[in-house]
mmCIF file of C-alpha atoms in Angstrom:
data_model
loop_
_atom_site.group_PDB
_atom_site.id
_atom_site.type_symbol
_atom_site.label_atom_id
_atom_site.label_comp_id
_atom_site.label_asym_id
_atom_site.label_seq_id
_atom_site.Cartn_x
_atom_site.Cartn_y
_atom_site.Cartn_z
ATOM 1 C CA UNK P 1 -20.500 -1.613 -13.341
ATOM 2 C CA UNK P 2 -17.335 -0.391 -15.048
ATOM 3 C CA UNK P 3 -14.060 -1.817 -13.810
ATOM 4 C CA UNK P 4 -10.847 -0.048 -12.935
ATOM 5 C CA UNK P 5 -9.599 2.058 -15.832
ATOM 6 C CA UNK P 6 -5.962 2.931 -16.285
ATOM 7 C CA UNK P 7 -4.625 5.310 -18.898
ATOM 8 C CA UNK P 8 -2.591 5.254 -20.945
ATOM 9 C CA UNK P 9 -2.106 1.541 -21.591
ATOM 10 C CA UNK P 10 1.369 1.956 -23.039
ATOM 11 C CA UNK P 11 3.947 4.686 -22.701
ATOM 12 C CA UNK P 12 7.498 5.199 -23.908
ATOM 13 C CA UNK P 13 9.600 7.867 -22.236
ATOM 14 C CA UNK P 14 13.220 8.957 -22.260
ATOM 15 C CA UNK P 15 15.503 8.909 -19.239
ATOM 16 C CA UNK P 16 15.198 12.094 -17.237
ATOM 17 C CA UNK P 17 11.638 12.821 -18.290
ATOM 18 C CA UNK P 18 8.654 12.671 -16.010
ATOM 19 C CA UNK P 19 5.415 10.759 -16.469
ATOM 20 C CA UNK P 20 1.886 10.845 -15.083
ATOM 21 C CA UNK P 21 -0.345 7.790 -15.002
ATOM 22 C CA UNK P 22 -4.050 7.861 -14.303
ATOM 23 C CA UNK P 23 -6.418 5.471 -12.566
ATOM 24 C CA UNK P 24 -10.202 5.653 -12.309
ATOM 25 C CA UNK P 25 -11.489 3.273 -9.632
ATOM 26 C CA UNK P 26 -14.741 1.366 -9.607
ATOM 27 C CA UNK P 27 -17.650 3.692 -8.887
ATOM 28 C CA UNK P 28 -18.134 3.976 -5.136
ATOM 29 C CA UNK P 29 -14.659 2.744 -4.264
ATOM 30 C CA UNK P 30 -12.656 5.180 -2.201
ATOM 31 C CA UNK P 31 -9.323 3.424 -1.842
ATOM 32 C CA UNK P 32 -6.776 3.353 -4.654
ATOM 33 C CA UNK P 33 -3.457 1.559 -4.399
ATOM 34 C CA UNK P 34 -0.587 1.541 -6.867
ATOM 35 C CA UNK P 35 1.816 -1.293 -7.572
ATOM 36 C CA UNK P 36 4.904 -1.721 -9.727
ATOM 37 C CA UNK P 37 5.504 -5.054 -11.424
ATOM 38 C CA UNK P 38 8.883 -5.995 -12.870
ATOM 39 C CA UNK P 39 10.333 -9.391 -13.793
ATOM 40 C CA UNK P 40 13.072 -9.027 -11.196
ATOM 41 C CA UNK P 41 11.183 -7.602 -8.208
ATOM 42 C CA UNK P 42 7.688 -8.896 -8.846
ATOM 43 C CA UNK P 43 4.720 -6.912 -7.578
ATOM 44 C CA UNK P 44 5.639 -4.175 -5.147
ATOM 45 C CA UNK P 45 3.390 -1.768 -3.301
ATOM 46 C CA UNK P 46 3.935 1.903 -4.097
ATOM 47 C CA UNK P 47 1.270 3.779 -2.127
ATOM 48 C CA UNK P 48 -2.375 3.861 -1.190
ATOM 49 C CA UNK P 49 -4.825 6.734 -1.168
ATOM 50 C CA UNK P 50 -8.080 6.937 0.688
ATOM 51 C CA UNK P 51 -10.317 9.987 0.725
ATOM 52 C CA UNK P 52 -7.672 12.104 -1.020
ATOM 53 C CA UNK P 53 -5.037 11.294 1.599
ATOM 54 C CA UNK P 54 -1.993 9.093 1.204
ATOM 55 C CA UNK P 55 -2.405 6.486 3.939
ATOM 56 C CA UNK P 56 0.475 4.146 3.197
ATOM 57 C CA UNK P 57 3.681 4.265 1.240
ATOM 58 C CA UNK P 58 5.990 1.534 0.069
ATOM 59 C CA UNK P 59 9.737 1.578 -0.099
ATOM 60 C CA UNK P 60 10.214 3.708 -3.204
ATOM 61 C CA UNK P 61 12.232 6.908 -3.695
ATOM 62 C CA UNK P 62 10.629 10.332 -3.568
ATOM 63 C CA UNK P 63 10.613 10.463 -7.372
ATOM 64 C CA UNK P 64 7.445 8.404 -7.118
ATOM 65 C CA UNK P 65 4.466 10.410 -5.970
ATOM 66 C CA UNK P 66 0.739 10.386 -6.305
ATOM 67 C CA UNK P 67 -2.492 12.072 -5.472
ATOM 68 C CA UNK P 68 -6.190 11.378 -5.300
ATOM 69 C CA UNK P 69 -8.989 13.671 -6.326
ATOM 70 C CA UNK P 70 -12.381 14.210 -4.719
ATOM 71 C CA UNK P 71 -13.985 11.807 -7.209
ATOM 72 C CA UNK P 72 -11.489 9.105 -6.058
ATOM 73 C CA UNK P 73 -9.585 9.153 -9.338
ATOM 74 C CA UNK P 74 -5.874 8.899 -8.733
ATOM 75 C CA UNK P 75 -2.714 9.827 -10.541
ATOM 76 C CA UNK P 76 0.842 8.756 -9.954
ATOM 77 C CA UNK P 77 3.847 10.675 -11.120
ATOM 78 C CA UNK P 78 7.405 9.548 -11.646
ATOM 79 C CA UNK P 79 10.001 12.264 -12.115
ATOM 80 C CA UNK P 80 13.524 12.013 -13.501
ATOM 81 C CA UNK P 81 12.836 8.644 -15.061
ATOM 82 C CA UNK P 82 15.462 5.922 -14.913
ATOM 83 C CA UNK P 83 15.797 2.824 -17.073
ATOM 84 C CA UNK P 84 14.895 0.733 -14.048
ATOM 85 C CA UNK P 85 11.501 2.403 -13.831
ATOM 86 C CA UNK P 86 10.406 0.398 -16.866
ATOM 87 C CA UNK P 87 7.587 -1.740 -15.541
ATOM 88 C CA UNK P 88 3.903 -2.518 -15.549
ATOM 89 C CA UNK P 89 2.168 -0.104 -13.182
ATOM 90 C CA UNK P 90 -1.029 -1.467 -11.721
ATOM 91 C CA UNK P 91 -3.749 0.346 -9.886
ATOM 92 C CA UNK P 92 -6.107 -1.405 -7.468
ATOM 93 C CA UNK P 93 -9.465 -0.153 -6.303
ATOM 94 C CA UNK P 94 -11.116 -1.118 -3.004
ATOM 95 C CA UNK P 95 -14.358 -0.127 -1.379
ATOM 96 C CA UNK P 96 -12.626 0.880 1.844
ATOM 97 C CA UNK P 97 -9.524 0.239 3.818
ATOM 98 C CA UNK P 98 -8.935 -3.176 5.213
ATOM 99 C CA UNK P 99 -10.295 -6.642 4.512
ATOM 100 C CA UNK P 100 -12.031 -5.827 1.277
ATOM 101 C CA UNK P 101 -11.374 -7.193 -2.174
ATOM 102 C CA UNK P 102 -8.998 -5.182 -4.323
ATOM 103 C CA UNK P 103 -9.756 -5.040 -8.035
ATOM 104 C CA UNK P 104 -7.024 -4.244 -10.510
ATOM 105 C CA UNK P 105 -6.934 -2.347 -13.764
ATOM 106 C CA UNK P 106 -5.175 -3.597 -16.884
ATOM 107 C CA UNK P 107 -2.095 -1.575 -16.042
ATOM 108 C CA UNK P 108 0.117 0.927 -17.803
ATOM 109 C CA UNK P 109 3.199 -0.519 -19.471
ATOM 110 C CA UNK P 110 5.948 2.100 -19.112
ATOM 111 C CA UNK P 111 9.142 1.735 -21.091
ATOM 112 C CA UNK P 112 12.024 4.085 -20.361
ATOM 113 C CA UNK P 113 14.652 4.328 -23.089
ATOM 114 C CA UNK Y 1 9.458 -6.523 0.116
ATOM 115 C CA UNK Y 2 7.727 -9.760 -0.797
ATOM 116 C CA UNK Y 3 5.767 -11.498 1.906
ATOM 117 C CA UNK Y 4 4.357 -14.530 0.163
ATOM 118 C CA UNK Y 5 6.143 -17.386 -1.476
ATOM 119 C CA UNK Y 6 4.225 -19.450 -3.996
ATOM 120 C CA UNK Y 7 5.053 -23.048 -4.612
ATOM 121 C CA UNK Y 8 5.656 -24.433 -7.155
ATOM 122 C CA UNK Y 9 7.084 -21.684 -9.341
ATOM 123 C CA UNK Y 10 5.738 -23.453 -12.418
ATOM 124 C CA UNK Y 11 3.164 -26.179 -12.923
ATOM 125 C CA UNK Y 12 2.180 -27.970 -16.126
ATOM 126 C CA UNK Y 13 -0.867 -30.241 -16.256
ATOM 127 C CA UNK Y 14 -3.337 -31.747 -18.724
ATOM 128 C CA UNK Y 15 -6.807 -30.358 -19.204
ATOM 129 C CA UNK Y 16 -9.226 -31.967 -16.779
ATOM 130 C CA UNK Y 17 -6.647 -32.490 -14.043
ATOM 131 C CA UNK Y 18 -6.618 -30.597 -10.775
ATOM 132 C CA UNK Y 19 -4.008 -27.950 -10.023
ATOM 133 C CA UNK Y 20 -2.834 -27.110 -6.509
ATOM 134 C CA UNK Y 21 -0.750 -24.076 -5.710
ATOM 135 C CA UNK Y 22 0.598 -23.178 -2.304
ATOM 136 C CA UNK Y 23 1.463 -19.914 -0.669
ATOM 137 C CA UNK Y 24 3.457 -19.360 2.488
ATOM 138 C CA UNK Y 25 3.888 -16.074 4.277
ATOM 139 C CA UNK Y 26 5.988 -14.742 7.078
ATOM 140 C CA UNK Y 27 3.937 -12.535 9.390
ATOM 141 C CA UNK Y 28 0.428 -12.584 10.789
ATOM 142 C CA UNK Y 29 -2.194 -11.393 8.348
ATOM 143 C CA UNK Y 30 -5.699 -9.969 8.282
ATOM 144 C CA UNK Y 31 -6.651 -11.525 4.987
ATOM 145 C CA UNK Y 32 -5.184 -13.291 1.999
ATOM 146 C CA UNK Y 33 -6.296 -12.891 -1.603
ATOM 147 C CA UNK Y 34 -5.588 -14.936 -4.694
ATOM 148 C CA UNK Y 35 -5.248 -13.373 -8.121
ATOM 149 C CA UNK Y 36 -4.774 -14.568 -11.690
ATOM 150 C CA UNK Y 37 -2.743 -12.713 -14.290
ATOM 151 C CA UNK Y 38 -2.610 -13.435 -17.991
ATOM 152 C CA UNK Y 39 0.616 -12.495 -19.796
ATOM 153 C CA UNK Y 40 1.498 -9.101 -18.358
ATOM 154 C CA UNK Y 41 -2.056 -7.870 -18.093
ATOM 155 C CA UNK Y 42 -4.021 -6.777 -15.035
ATOM 156 C CA UNK Y 43 -4.713 -9.032 -12.088
ATOM 157 C CA UNK Y 44 -8.090 -10.702 -11.815
ATOM 158 C CA UNK Y 45 -9.390 -11.144 -8.291
ATOM 159 C CA UNK Y 46 -10.271 -14.760 -7.474
ATOM 160 C CA UNK Y 47 -10.952 -15.129 -3.759
ATOM 161 C CA UNK Y 48 -10.429 -13.304 -0.470
ATOM 162 C CA UNK Y 49 -10.127 -15.383 2.686
ATOM 163 C CA UNK Y 50 -10.017 -13.755 6.088
ATOM 164 C CA UNK Y 51 -7.727 -14.808 8.897
ATOM 165 C CA UNK Y 52 -10.607 -16.334 10.846
ATOM 166 C CA UNK Y 53 -11.710 -18.476 7.901
ATOM 167 C CA UNK Y 54 -10.297 -21.867 7.013
ATOM 168 C CA UNK Y 55 -11.788 -22.629 3.621
ATOM 169 C CA UNK Y 56 -13.694 -20.891 0.829
ATOM 170 C CA UNK Y 57 -15.102 -22.051 -2.465
ATOM 171 C CA UNK Y 58 -15.897 -20.250 -5.667
ATOM 172 C CA UNK Y 59 -16.942 -22.349 -8.626
ATOM 173 C CA UNK Y 60 -14.008 -24.631 -9.476
ATOM 174 C CA UNK Y 61 -11.771 -22.857 -6.979
ATOM 175 C CA UNK Y 62 -11.123 -23.925 -3.424
ATOM 176 C CA UNK Y 63 -8.891 -21.947 -1.092
ATOM 177 C CA UNK Y 64 -7.691 -23.058 2.318
ATOM 178 C CA UNK Y 65 -5.907 -21.057 4.968
ATOM 179 C CA UNK Y 66 -3.836 -22.429 7.832
ATOM 180 C CA UNK Y 67 -2.754 -19.519 10.002
ATOM 181 C CA UNK Y 68 -0.791 -21.781 12.351
ATOM 182 C CA UNK Y 69 1.421 -22.810 9.446
ATOM 183 C CA UNK Y 70 1.176 -19.410 7.750
ATOM 184 C CA UNK Y 71 0.140 -21.022 4.508
ATOM 185 C CA UNK Y 72 -2.672 -21.106 1.985
ATOM 186 C CA UNK Y 73 -3.484 -23.287 -0.962
ATOM 187 C CA UNK Y 74 -5.474 -22.725 -4.132
ATOM 188 C CA UNK Y 75 -7.038 -25.735 -5.802
ATOM 189 C CA UNK Y 76 -8.429 -25.483 -9.321
ATOM 190 C CA UNK Y 77 -10.504 -28.523 -10.182
ATOM 191 C CA UNK Y 78 -11.151 -29.874 -13.696
ATOM 192 C CA UNK Y 79 -8.688 -27.421 -15.203
ATOM 193 C CA UNK Y 80 -9.159 -25.908 -18.652
ATOM 194 C CA UNK Y 81 -6.706 -24.470 -21.160
ATOM 195 C CA UNK Y 82 -8.146 -21.038 -20.324
ATOM 196 C CA UNK Y 83 -6.840 -21.425 -16.761
ATOM 197 C CA UNK Y 84 -3.304 -21.010 -18.115
ATOM 198 C CA UNK Y 85 -1.968 -17.960 -16.281
ATOM 199 C CA UNK Y 86 0.168 -16.852 -13.367
ATOM 200 C CA UNK Y 87 -1.413 -17.102 -9.953
ATOM 201 C CA UNK Y 88 -0.450 -14.860 -7.054
ATOM 202 C CA UNK Y 89 -1.297 -14.780 -3.400
ATOM 203 C CA UNK Y 90 -1.366 -11.426 -1.650
ATOM 204 C CA UNK Y 91 -1.468 -10.817 2.081
ATOM 205 C CA UNK Y 92 -2.854 -7.783 3.854
ATOM 206 C CA UNK Y 93 -0.813 -7.489 7.002
ATOM 207 C CA UNK Y 94 -1.957 -4.213 8.481
ATOM 208 C CA UNK Y 95 -5.564 -4.219 7.280
ATOM 209 C CA UNK Y 96 -4.800 -1.209 5.122
ATOM 210 C CA UNK Y 97 -4.752 -2.399 1.501
ATOM 211 C CA UNK Y 98 -0.947 -2.532 1.473
ATOM 212 C CA UNK Y 99 -0.820 -5.982 -0.051
ATOM 213 C CA UNK Y 100 2.325 -8.039 -0.251
ATOM 214 C CA UNK Y 101 2.568 -10.375 -3.211
ATOM 215 C CA UNK Y 102 4.504 -13.534 -3.785
ATOM 216 C CA UNK Y 103 6.426 -14.276 -6.962
ATOM 217 C CA UNK Y 104 3.569 -16.312 -8.384
ATOM 218 C CA UNK Y 105 3.011 -19.762 -9.827
ATOM 219 C CA UNK Y 106 2.986 -20.086 -13.588
ATOM 220 C CA UNK Y 107 0.279 -22.621 -14.488
ATOM 221 C CA UNK Y 108 0.128 -24.174 -17.940
ATOM 222 C CA UNK Y 109 -2.864 -26.327 -18.828
ATOM 223 C CA UNK Y 110 -2.334 -28.368 -21.961
ATOM 224 C CA UNK Y 111 -5.377 -29.162 -24.103
#
């Protein structure tokens, strides 16, 4: 069974640009969550999608958005990039909501210059 | 916001020794999961323990949960150099996959 696949693995963008990251969950998993990891703030929850609907959202500005497609694949978008958005963005896949193991992809390393 | 606090922040041991990491959290939880991360890569799922469970084992790993003290511990027995990584606990408060992570424990196992 293939694991969680995130693309691209590495990305360099300029301030003010926008970026789209992609996550393909484990086959059969319907929940996809996104996290931002930085040295200063650690791992922080961005949002979670289940059955194409955003169910939960963390404390991030509206520049961070996402969506989920009918095949459970998810994308997150960050507009008007800031230097502080440089981070490792991790996607987690779960079978369903609540009390199930969450499996992570390798992440997308975003650098904003 | 972070929910869990791992202790210690860093731990250095010799191969073959046991490593114990602790995690404390602030609010009631539905489950707690432990993860391993190698140098800025993805997180590897180790164990999930539910709020009504007290102990779980998986190979050389043993996790305990004390909901009265709002704490959990991860024990790695007979450690190996390959166990060198950062270890995180994550709590699911609302049973909705919104997991709150601690800052992690950096474990170094010397050969």
